[in-house]
PDB file of C-alpha atoms in Angstrom:
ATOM      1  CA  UNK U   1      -3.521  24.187  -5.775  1.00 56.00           C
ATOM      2  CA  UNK U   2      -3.245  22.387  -9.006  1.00 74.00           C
ATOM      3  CA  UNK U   3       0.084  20.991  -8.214  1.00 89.00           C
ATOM      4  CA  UNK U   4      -1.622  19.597  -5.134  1.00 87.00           C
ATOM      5  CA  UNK U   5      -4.325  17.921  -7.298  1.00 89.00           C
ATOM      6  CA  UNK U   6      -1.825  16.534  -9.795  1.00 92.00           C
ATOM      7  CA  UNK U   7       0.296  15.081  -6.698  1.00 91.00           C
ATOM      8  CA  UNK U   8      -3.035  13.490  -5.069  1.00 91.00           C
ATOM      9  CA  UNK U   9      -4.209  12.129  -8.250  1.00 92.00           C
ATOM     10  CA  UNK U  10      -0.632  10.635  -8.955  1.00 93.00           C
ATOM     11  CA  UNK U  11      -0.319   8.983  -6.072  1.00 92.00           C
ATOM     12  CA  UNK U  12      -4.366   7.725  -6.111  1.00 93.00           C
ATOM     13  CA  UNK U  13      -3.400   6.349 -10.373  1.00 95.00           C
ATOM     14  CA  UNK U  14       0.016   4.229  -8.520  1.00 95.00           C
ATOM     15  CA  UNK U  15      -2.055   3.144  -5.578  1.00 94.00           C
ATOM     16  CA  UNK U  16      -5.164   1.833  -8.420  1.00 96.00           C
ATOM     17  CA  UNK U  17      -2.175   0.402 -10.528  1.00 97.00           C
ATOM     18  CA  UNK U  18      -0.882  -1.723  -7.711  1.00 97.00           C
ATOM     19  CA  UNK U  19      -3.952  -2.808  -6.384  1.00 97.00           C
ATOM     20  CA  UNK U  20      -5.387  -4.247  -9.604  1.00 98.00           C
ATOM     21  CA  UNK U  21      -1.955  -5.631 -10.393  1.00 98.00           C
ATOM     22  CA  UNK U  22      -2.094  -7.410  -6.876  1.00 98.00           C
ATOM     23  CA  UNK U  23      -5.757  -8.577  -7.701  1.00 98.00           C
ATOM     24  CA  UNK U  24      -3.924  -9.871 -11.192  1.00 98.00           C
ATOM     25  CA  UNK U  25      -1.336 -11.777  -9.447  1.00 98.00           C
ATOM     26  CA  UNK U  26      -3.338 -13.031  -7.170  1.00 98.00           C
ATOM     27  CA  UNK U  27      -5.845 -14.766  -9.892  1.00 98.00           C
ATOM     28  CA  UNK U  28      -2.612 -16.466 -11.335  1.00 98.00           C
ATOM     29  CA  UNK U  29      -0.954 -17.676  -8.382  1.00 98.00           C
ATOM     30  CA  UNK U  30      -4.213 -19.161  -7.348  1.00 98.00           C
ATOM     31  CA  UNK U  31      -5.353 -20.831 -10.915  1.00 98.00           C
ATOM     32  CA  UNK U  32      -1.583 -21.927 -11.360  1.00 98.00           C
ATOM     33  CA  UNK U  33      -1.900 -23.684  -7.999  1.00 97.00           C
ATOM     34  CA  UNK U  34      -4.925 -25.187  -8.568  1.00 97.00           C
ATOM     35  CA  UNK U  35      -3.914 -26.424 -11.951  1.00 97.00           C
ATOM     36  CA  UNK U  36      -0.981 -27.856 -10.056  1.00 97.00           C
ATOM     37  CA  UNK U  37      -2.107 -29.341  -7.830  1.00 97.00           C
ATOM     38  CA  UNK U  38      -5.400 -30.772  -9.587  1.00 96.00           C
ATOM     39  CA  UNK U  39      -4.020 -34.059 -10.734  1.00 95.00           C
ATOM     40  CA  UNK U  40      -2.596 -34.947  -7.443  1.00 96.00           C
ATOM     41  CA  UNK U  41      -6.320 -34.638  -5.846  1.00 96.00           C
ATOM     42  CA  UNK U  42      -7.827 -38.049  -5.925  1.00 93.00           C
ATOM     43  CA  UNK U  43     -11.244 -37.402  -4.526  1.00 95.00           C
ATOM     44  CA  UNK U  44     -13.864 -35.650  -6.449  1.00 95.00           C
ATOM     45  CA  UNK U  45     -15.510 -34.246  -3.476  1.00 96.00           C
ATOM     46  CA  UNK U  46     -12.434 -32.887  -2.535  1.00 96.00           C
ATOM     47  CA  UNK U  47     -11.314 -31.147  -6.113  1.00 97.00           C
ATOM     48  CA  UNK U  48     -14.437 -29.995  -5.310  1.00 97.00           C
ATOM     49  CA  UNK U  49     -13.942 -28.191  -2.979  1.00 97.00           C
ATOM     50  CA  UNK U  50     -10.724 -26.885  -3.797  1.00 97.00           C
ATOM     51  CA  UNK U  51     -12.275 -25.437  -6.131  1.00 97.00           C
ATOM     52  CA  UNK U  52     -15.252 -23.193  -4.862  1.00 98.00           C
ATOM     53  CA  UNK U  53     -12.552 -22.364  -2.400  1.00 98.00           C
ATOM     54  CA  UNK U  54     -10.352 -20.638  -5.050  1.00 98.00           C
ATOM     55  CA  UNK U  55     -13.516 -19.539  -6.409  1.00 98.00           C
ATOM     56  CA  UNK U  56     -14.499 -17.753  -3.203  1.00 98.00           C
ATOM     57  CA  UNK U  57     -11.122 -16.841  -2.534  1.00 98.00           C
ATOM     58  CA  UNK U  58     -10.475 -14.989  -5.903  1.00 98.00           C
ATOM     59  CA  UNK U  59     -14.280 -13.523  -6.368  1.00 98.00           C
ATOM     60  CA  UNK U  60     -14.054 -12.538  -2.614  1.00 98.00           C
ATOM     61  CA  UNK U  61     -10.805 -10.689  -2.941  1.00 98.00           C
ATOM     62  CA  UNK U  62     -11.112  -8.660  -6.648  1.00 98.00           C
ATOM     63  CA  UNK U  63     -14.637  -7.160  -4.896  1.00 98.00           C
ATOM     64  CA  UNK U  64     -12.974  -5.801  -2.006  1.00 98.00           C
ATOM     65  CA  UNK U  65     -10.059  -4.534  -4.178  1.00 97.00           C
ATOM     66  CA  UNK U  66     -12.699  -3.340  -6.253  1.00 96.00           C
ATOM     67  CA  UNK U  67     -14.704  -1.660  -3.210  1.00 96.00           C
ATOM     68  CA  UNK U  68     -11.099  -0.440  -1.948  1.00 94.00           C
ATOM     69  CA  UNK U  69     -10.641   1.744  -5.259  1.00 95.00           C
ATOM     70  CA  UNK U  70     -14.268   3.132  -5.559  1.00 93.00           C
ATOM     71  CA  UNK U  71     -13.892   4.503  -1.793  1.00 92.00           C
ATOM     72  CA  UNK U  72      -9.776   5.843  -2.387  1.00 89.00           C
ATOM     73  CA  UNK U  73     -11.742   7.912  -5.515  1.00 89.00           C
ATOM     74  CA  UNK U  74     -14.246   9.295  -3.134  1.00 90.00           C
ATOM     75  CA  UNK U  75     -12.118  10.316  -0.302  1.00 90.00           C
ATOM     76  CA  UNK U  76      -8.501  10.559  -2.179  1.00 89.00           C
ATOM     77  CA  UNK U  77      -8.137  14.442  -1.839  1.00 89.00           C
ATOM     78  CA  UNK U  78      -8.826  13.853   2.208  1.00 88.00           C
ATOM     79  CA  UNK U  79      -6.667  10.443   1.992  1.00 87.00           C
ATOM     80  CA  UNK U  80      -4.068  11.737  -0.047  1.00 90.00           C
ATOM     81  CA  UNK U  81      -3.956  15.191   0.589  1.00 88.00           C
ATOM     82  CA  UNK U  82      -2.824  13.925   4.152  1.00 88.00           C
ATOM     83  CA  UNK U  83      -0.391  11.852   3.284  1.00 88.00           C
ATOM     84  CA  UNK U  84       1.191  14.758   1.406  1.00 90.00           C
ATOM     85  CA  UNK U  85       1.065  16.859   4.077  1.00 89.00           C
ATOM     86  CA  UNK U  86       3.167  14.430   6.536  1.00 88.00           C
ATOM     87  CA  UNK U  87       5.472  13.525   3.416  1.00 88.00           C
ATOM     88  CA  UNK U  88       6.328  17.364   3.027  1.00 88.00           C
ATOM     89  CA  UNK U  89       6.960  18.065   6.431  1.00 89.00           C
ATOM     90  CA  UNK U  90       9.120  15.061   6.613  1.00 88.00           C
ATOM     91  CA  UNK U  91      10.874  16.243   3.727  1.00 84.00           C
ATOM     92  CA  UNK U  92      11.639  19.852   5.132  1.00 79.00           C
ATOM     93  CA  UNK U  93      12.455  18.434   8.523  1.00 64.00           C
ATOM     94  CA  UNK U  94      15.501  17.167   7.267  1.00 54.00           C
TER      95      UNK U  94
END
């Protein structure tokens, strides 16, 4: 059983890792854009805008990641005890 938890808790640490490295990408694609584009935004309104967009956009995004992660901890033995499962029976079937 211990392997099991060591497999399940591998997996959970790769699938955290990518997610937060997705939310970090994510914040500098978006800044980088709107540093970009900033200069070629003549209306104040509209750099405005632009910008609580890429506010809500990044805020909106790193909570869900966020919310994503606290509910794989809760549930990853069920989660990725399952996947497991189905990747070791693929594994033998062949």
């Amino acid at each position: 059983m211990s392997d099991l938890n060591q497999r399940i808790e591998a997996m959970y640490r790769g699938d955290v890792r990518g997610a937060w490295t997705f939310v970090a990408v994510l914040w500098i694609v978006v800044l980088f854009v709107l540093f970009m584009s900033w200069p070629h935004i003549p209306d104040s309104g509209v750099r405005i805008v632009c910008l609580i967009a890429a506010a809500a956009v990044l805020i909106f995004n790193t909570a869900s990641v966020g919310a994503m992660v606290r509910n794989y901890a809760a549930d990853k033995d069920f989660i990725y005890g399952l996947d497991i499962k189905h990747l070791d029976q693929m594994h033998g079937d062949k």
